[in-house]
C-alpha positions as CSV (number, residue, x, y, z in Angstrom):
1,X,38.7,96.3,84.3
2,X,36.9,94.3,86.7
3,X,37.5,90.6,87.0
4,X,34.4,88.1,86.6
5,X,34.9,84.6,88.6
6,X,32.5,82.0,89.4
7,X,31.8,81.3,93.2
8,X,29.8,79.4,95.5
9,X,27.9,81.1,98.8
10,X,28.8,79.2,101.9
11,X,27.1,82.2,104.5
12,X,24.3,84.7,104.4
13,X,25.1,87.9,106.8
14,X,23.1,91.2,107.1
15,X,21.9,93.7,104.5
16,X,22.4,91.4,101.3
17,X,25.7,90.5,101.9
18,X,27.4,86.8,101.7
19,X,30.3,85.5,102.1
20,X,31.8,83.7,98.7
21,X,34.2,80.7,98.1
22,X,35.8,81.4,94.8
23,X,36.9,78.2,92.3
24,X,40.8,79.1,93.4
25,X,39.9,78.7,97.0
26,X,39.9,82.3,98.2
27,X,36.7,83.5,100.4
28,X,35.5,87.4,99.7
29,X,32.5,89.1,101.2
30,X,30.4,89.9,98.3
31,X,27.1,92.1,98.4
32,X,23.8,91.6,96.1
33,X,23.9,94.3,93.0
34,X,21.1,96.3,92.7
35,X,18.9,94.5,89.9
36,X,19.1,91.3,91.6
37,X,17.6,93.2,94.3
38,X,14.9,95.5,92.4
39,X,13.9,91.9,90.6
40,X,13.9,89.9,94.0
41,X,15.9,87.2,92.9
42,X,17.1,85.1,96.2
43,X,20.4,83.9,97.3
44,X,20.9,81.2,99.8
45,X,23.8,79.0,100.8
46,X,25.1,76.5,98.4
47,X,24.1,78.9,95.5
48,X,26.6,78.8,92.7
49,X,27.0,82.7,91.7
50,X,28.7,84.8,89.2
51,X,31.0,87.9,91.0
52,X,32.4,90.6,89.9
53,X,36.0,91.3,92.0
54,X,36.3,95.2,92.9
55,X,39.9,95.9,91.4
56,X,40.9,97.7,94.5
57,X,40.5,95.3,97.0
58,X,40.8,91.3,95.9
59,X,38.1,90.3,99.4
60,X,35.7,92.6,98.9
61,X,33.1,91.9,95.1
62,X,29.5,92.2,94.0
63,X,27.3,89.2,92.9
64,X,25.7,90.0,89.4
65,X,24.0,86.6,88.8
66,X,23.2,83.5,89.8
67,X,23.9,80.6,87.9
């Protein structure tokens, strides 16, 4: 099951992918799921986001919304 935590973006990097501070302090790279991209919704720094955590690997996830 994958795990849903709240995070804020604190850098934009190439090809729709950010790096995310997480509420517990932890920074993951996270990358821009596919409807946010079909329905052009932007991303910058500062934005508080919703990510999904990849239950493999606890640094990499996948933003789903933007709060």
């Amino acid at each position: 099951m994958k795990k849903k935590v709240i995070g804020t973006v604190i850098e934009a990097l190439p090809d729709y992918t950010f790096k995310v501070e997480l509420e517990d302090g932890k920074t993951i790279l996270a990358y821009l799921s596919g409807k946010m991209r079909l329905y052009y919704i932007k991303v910058i720094v500062g934005d508080k986001v919703l990510v999904e955590l990849s239950p493999y690997d606890e640094t990499r996830g996948r933003i789903i919304q933007r709060l």
